[in-house]
XYZ file of N, CA and C in Angstrom:
402
model
N -16.905 -0.820 30.961
C -17.102 -1.816 29.955
C -16.270 -3.032 30.338
N -16.847 -4.196 30.216
C -16.146 -5.421 30.567
C -15.088 -5.739 29.510
N -13.987 -6.270 29.977
C -12.909 -6.646 29.069
C -13.317 -7.906 28.323
N -13.171 -7.871 27.003
C -13.564 -9.048 26.238
C -12.469 -10.100 26.335
N -12.847 -11.367 26.397
C -11.836 -12.417 26.505
C -11.069 -12.564 25.192
N -9.805 -12.880 25.321
C -8.997 -13.122 24.124
C -9.032 -14.602 23.797
N -8.952 -14.913 22.530
C -8.985 -16.309 22.115
C -7.590 -16.899 21.987
N -6.568 -16.029 22.005
C -5.209 -16.529 21.951
C -4.331 -15.645 22.825
N -3.210 -16.170 23.268
C -2.371 -15.380 24.167
C -1.803 -14.151 23.470
N -1.563 -13.092 24.262
C -0.998 -11.879 23.695
C 0.521 -11.921 23.678
N 1.108 -12.857 24.376
C 2.566 -12.985 24.364
C 2.998 -13.626 23.043
N 4.177 -13.253 22.530
C 4.622 -13.840 21.274
C 4.790 -15.348 21.395
N 4.451 -16.055 20.342
C 4.615 -17.504 20.330
C 5.988 -17.839 19.759
N 6.385 -19.079 19.868
C 7.718 -19.493 19.452
C 7.937 -19.310 17.951
N 7.040 -19.819 17.146
C 7.221 -19.730 15.700
C 5.914 -19.282 15.052
N 5.902 -18.105 14.404
C 4.664 -17.664 13.759
C 4.359 -18.523 12.538
N 3.081 -18.747 12.318
C 2.671 -19.525 11.162
C 2.693 -18.642 9.919
N 2.483 -19.256 8.768
C 2.423 -18.487 7.523
C 1.279 -17.487 7.572
N 0.144 -17.898 8.144
C -1.005 -16.995 8.252
C -0.666 -15.795 9.135
N 0.042 -16.034 10.255
C 0.439 -14.930 11.130
C 1.371 -13.965 10.405
N 2.267 -14.489 9.582
C 3.185 -13.637 8.822
C 2.422 -12.782 7.817
N 1.437 -13.366 7.151
C 0.628 -12.620 6.187
C -0.172 -11.532 6.906
N -0.764 -11.882 8.034
C -1.554 -10.917 8.806
C -0.673 -9.775 9.288
N 0.529 -10.091 9.766
C 1.449 -9.045 10.237
C 1.862 -8.130 9.089
N 2.084 -8.703 7.909
C 2.452 -7.897 6.743
C 1.310 -6.965 6.353
N 0.087 -7.472 6.361
C -1.077 -6.638 6.038
C -1.217 -5.522 7.065
N -1.026 -5.825 8.330
C -1.139 -4.810 9.380
C -0.082 -3.726 9.203
N 1.139 -4.125 8.857
C 2.208 -3.143 8.639
C 1.948 -2.322 7.385
N 1.563 -2.992 6.307
C 1.413 -2.337 5.015
C 0.211 -1.410 4.959
N -0.944 -1.868 5.409
C -2.187 -1.112 5.233
C -2.593 -0.288 6.455
N -2.200 -0.733 7.642
C -2.655 -0.065 8.853
C -1.528 0.636 9.614
N -0.320 0.553 9.098
C 0.853 1.178 9.721
C 1.038 0.756 11.176
N 0.773 -0.521 11.458
C 0.958 -1.056 12.803
C 2.307 -1.771 12.865
N 3.130 -1.414 13.843
C 4.448 -2.031 13.973
C 4.339 -3.494 14.378
N 3.424 -3.785 15.273
C 3.251 -5.144 15.768
C 1.787 -5.357 16.115
N 1.390 -6.616 16.173
C 0.034 -6.952 16.598
C 0.031 -7.513 18.021
N 1.169 -7.487 18.662
C 1.277 -7.960 20.041
C 0.907 -6.826 21.000
N 0.350 -7.181 22.141
C 0.001 -6.195 23.160
C 1.279 -5.635 23.773
N 1.326 -4.296 23.901
C 2.487 -3.651 24.520
C 2.099 -3.015 25.852
N 0.882 -3.290 26.302
C 0.376 -2.864 27.605
C 0.467 -1.353 27.810
N 0.165 -0.622 26.739
C 0.136 0.832 26.801
C -0.926 1.294 25.813
N -1.890 2.066 26.304
C -2.975 2.513 25.430
C -2.460 3.260 24.210
N -1.436 4.100 24.397
C -0.930 4.880 23.261
C -0.264 3.993 22.214
N 0.205 2.813 22.619
C 0.834 1.893 21.662
C -0.145 0.844 21.136
N -1.121 0.449 21.960
C -2.015 -0.646 21.592
C -3.269 -0.210 20.843
N -3.654 1.063 20.925
C -4.856 1.543 20.257
C -4.484 2.591 19.223
N -5.002 2.436 18.002
C -4.702 3.369 16.913
C -6.000 3.776 16.227
N -6.081 5.035 15.821
C -7.169 5.487 14.962
C -6.807 5.109 13.539
N -7.762 4.586 12.785
C -7.505 4.168 11.414
C -8.556 4.784 10.499
N -8.115 5.195 9.336
C -9.048 5.689 8.325
C -9.855 4.509 7.784
N -11.100 4.771 7.439
C -11.961 3.686 6.950
C -11.396 3.059 5.684
N -10.749 3.848 4.810
C -10.195 3.278 3.587
C -8.981 2.395 3.887
N -8.242 2.681 4.960
C -7.115 1.824 5.332
C -7.634 0.482 5.837
N -8.705 0.511 6.619
C -9.316 -0.729 7.098
C -9.882 -1.509 5.917
N -10.544 -0.800 4.981
C -11.079 -1.460 3.788
C -9.958 -2.145 3.001
N -8.851 -1.438 2.788
C -7.732 -2.011 2.041
C -7.128 -3.215 2.755
N -7.051 -3.139 4.082
C -6.520 -4.263 4.857
C -7.447 -5.474 4.752
N -8.752 -5.231 4.818
C -9.705 -6.343 4.685
C -9.649 -6.956 3.286
N -9.510 -6.106 2.268
C -9.379 -6.634 0.906
C -8.115 -7.468 0.753
N -7.019 -6.985 1.335
C -5.760 -7.737 1.264
C -5.891 -9.076 1.983
N -6.577 -9.090 3.129
C -6.796 -10.333 3.859
C -7.675 -11.280 3.052
N -8.694 -10.735 2.417
C -9.576 -11.548 1.579
C -8.794 -12.166 0.416
N -7.963 -11.340 -0.242
C -7.152 -11.843 -1.354
C -6.153 -12.892 -0.882
N -5.578 -12.697 0.302
C -4.649 -13.689 0.852
C -5.370 -15.008 1.108
N -6.609 -14.920 1.584
C -7.407 -16.133 1.787
C -7.728 -16.832 0.477
N -8.066 -16.047 -0.552
C -8.332 -16.639 -1.866
C -7.081 -17.316 -2.415
N -5.934 -16.668 -2.233
C -4.684 -17.232 -2.728
C -4.350 -18.524 -1.987
N -4.576 -18.539 -0.676
C -4.326 -19.758 0.099
C -5.254 -20.878 -0.359
N -6.504 -20.562 -0.663
C -7.438 -21.578 -1.158
C -7.001 -22.096 -2.525
N -6.501 -21.212 -3.389
C -6.018 -21.659 -4.697
C -4.831 -22.600 -4.553
N -3.943 -22.301 -3.596
C -2.792 -23.175 -3.390
C -3.237 -24.557 -2.965
N -4.289 -24.606 -2.143
C -4.798 -25.907 -1.709
C -5.409 -26.674 -2.863
N -6.087 -25.977 -3.754
C -6.758 -26.627 -4.878
C -5.770 -26.919 -5.999
N -4.688 -26.165 -6.077
C -3.694 -26.389 -7.118
C -3.724 -25.363 -8.226
N -4.523 -24.304 -8.075
C -4.552 -23.237 -9.071
C -3.278 -22.412 -8.970
N -2.934 -21.703 -10.036
C -1.744 -20.861 -9.964
C -1.938 -19.731 -8.957
N -0.899 -19.396 -8.173
C -1.046 -18.353 -7.160
C -1.113 -16.965 -7.771
N -1.742 -16.056 -7.042
C -1.797 -14.650 -7.427
C -0.505 -14.007 -6.937
N 0.083 -13.138 -7.742
C 1.340 -12.511 -7.367
C 1.158 -11.647 -6.123
N 2.044 -11.798 -5.120
C 1.952 -10.955 -3.924
C 2.446 -9.554 -4.230
N 2.159 -8.594 -3.348
C 2.690 -7.251 -3.570
C 4.204 -7.280 -3.645
N 4.773 -6.467 -4.510
C 6.215 -6.403 -4.681
C 6.758 -5.258 -3.837
N 7.719 -5.548 -2.985
C 8.340 -4.515 -2.164
C 9.631 -4.093 -2.849
N 9.746 -2.803 -3.114
C 10.925 -2.264 -3.774
C 11.562 -1.241 -2.858
N 12.766 -1.460 -2.447
C 13.536 -0.510 -1.630
C 12.772 0.000 -0.421
N 12.498 -0.869 0.519
C 11.937 -0.469 1.799
C 10.493 -0.048 1.788
N 10.223 1.262 1.651
C 8.873 1.786 1.813
C 8.025 1.732 0.552
N 8.599 1.438 -0.605
C 7.824 1.437 -1.849
C 7.237 0.048 -2.055
N 5.915 -0.014 -2.103
C 5.207 -1.283 -2.298
C 4.301 -1.127 -3.504
N 4.448 -2.034 -4.471
C 3.621 -2.001 -5.677
C 2.728 -3.228 -5.669
N 1.429 -3.019 -5.806
C 0.469 -4.117 -5.813
C 0.371 -4.706 -7.210
N 0.338 -6.024 -7.273
C 0.221 -6.709 -8.550
C -1.234 -7.104 -8.765
N -1.990 -6.250 -9.412
C -3.396 -6.517 -9.712
C -3.508 -6.761 -11.211
N -3.676 -8.029 -11.643
C -3.683 -8.331 -13.080
C -4.760 -7.587 -13.860
N -5.930 -7.386 -13.257
C -7.016 -6.696 -13.955
C -6.635 -5.239 -14.232
N -6.064 -4.567 -13.229
C -5.644 -3.183 -13.400
C -4.443 -3.087 -14.328
N -3.542 -4.074 -14.251
C -2.337 -4.051 -15.090
C -2.693 -4.127 -16.570
N -3.754 -4.860 -16.900
C -4.177 -4.943 -18.304
C -4.590 -3.581 -18.837
N -5.068 -2.719 -17.955
C -5.474 -1.378 -18.346
C -4.310 -0.393 -18.242
N -3.132 -0.851 -17.777
C -1.970 0.005 -17.669
C -1.832 0.710 -16.337
N -2.649 0.365 -15.353
C -2.609 1.031 -14.057
C -1.889 0.170 -13.035
N -1.226 0.811 -12.104
C -0.649 0.120 -10.960
C -0.922 0.956 -9.713
N -1.047 0.286 -8.588
C -1.275 0.970 -7.324
C -0.201 0.536 -6.346
N -0.057 1.289 -5.297
C 0.922 0.923 -4.283
C 0.995 1.952 -3.190
N 2.073 1.868 -2.421
C 2.287 2.780 -1.307
C 3.741 3.200 -1.285
N 3.965 4.422 -0.897
C 5.300 4.920 -0.591
C 5.195 5.460 0.820
N 5.710 4.699 1.785
C 5.548 5.067 3.188
C 4.077 5.051 3.558
N 3.567 6.162 4.051
C 2.167 6.242 4.469
C 1.243 6.705 3.351
N 1.802 6.975 2.150
C 1.008 7.522 1.054
C 0.679 6.452 0.030
N -0.587 6.442 -0.405
C -1.019 5.526 -1.450
C -0.940 6.242 -2.792
N -0.673 5.474 -3.857
C -0.652 6.083 -5.172
C -1.324 5.166 -6.182
N -1.761 5.762 -7.262
C -2.300 5.061 -8.410
C -1.647 5.716 -9.615
N -0.987 4.933 -10.454
C -0.230 5.503 -11.566
C -0.562 4.778 -12.862
N -0.657 5.534 -13.936
C -0.855 4.979 -15.268
C 0.537 4.744 -15.853
N 0.830 3.504 -16.218
C 2.124 3.145 -16.786
C 1.901 2.813 -18.254
N 2.603 3.514 -19.125
C 2.428 3.349 -20.565
C 3.455 2.374 -21.135
N 3.128 1.763 -22.253
C 4.022 0.802 -22.888
C 5.246 1.483 -23.492
N 5.104 2.728 -23.907
C 6.215 3.445 -24.523
C 6.391 4.790 -23.821
N 7.565 5.392 -24.034
C 7.830 6.701 -23.448
C 6.958 7.758 -24.129
N 6.678 8.833 -23.392
C 5.884 9.943 -23.922
C 6.658 10.658 -25.025
N 5.918 11.237 -25.979
C 6.564 11.997 -27.042
C 7.279 13.222 -26.471
N 6.696 13.813 -25.432
C 7.291 14.967 -24.759
C 7.800 14.493 -23.399
N 9.110 14.567 -23.168
C 9.720 14.040 -21.944
C 9.141 14.671 -20.679
N 8.663 15.903 -20.743
C 8.129 16.568 -19.557
C 6.776 15.987 -19.124
N 6.168 15.123 -19.942
C 4.878 14.529 -19.599
C 5.009 13.317 -18.683
N 6.228 12.817 -18.466
C 6.386 11.644 -17.617
C 7.403 11.913 -16.522
N 7.371 11.058 -15.505
C 8.284 11.185 -14.376
C 9.598 10.538 -14.779
N 10.641 11.366 -14.941
C 11.922 10.841 -15.397
C 11.740 10.184 -16.746
N 12.268 8.995 -16.921
C 11.996 8.201 -18.120
C 11.331 6.892 -17.691
N 10.347 7.005 -16.811
C 9.724 5.845 -16.169
C 8.501 5.315 -16.899
N 7.996 6.023 -17.904
C 6.749 5.692 -18.594
C 5.538 5.914 -17.694
N 5.719 6.630 -16.574
C 4.609 6.976 -15.684
C 4.237 8.413 -15.958
N 2.971 8.623 -16.304
C 2.478 9.953 -16.631
C 2.395 10.829 -15.389
N 2.721 12.132 -15.558
C 2.613 13.069 -14.433
C 1.160 13.435 -14.225
């Protein structure tokens, strides 16, 4: 198979743009890729990805594009994902939040949690005193 031409150099550039930073964050968060630079090793440069991870990465890229367009037009920005203590990432989805749901990742695992406005009547029904149902 012929090698496809690259449109940009694989060597790191001097200063990454905001778009490059967003793309790198999406690659790390959704695809578990350490870097998007070529490391000249098949075991490092090629990864198998689950279709849902690719879907989530594409959705995140789409949302980042929408947010960038809103900034250009002057609309209020959409809240970016909140990173809490390293591997815990909580997505800020206003539509889901209105229903009491939040999604995110802890390391390589994705989660969806129902967050209630008040604590459960029975403490054993929630995780700690977090208002998150077990």
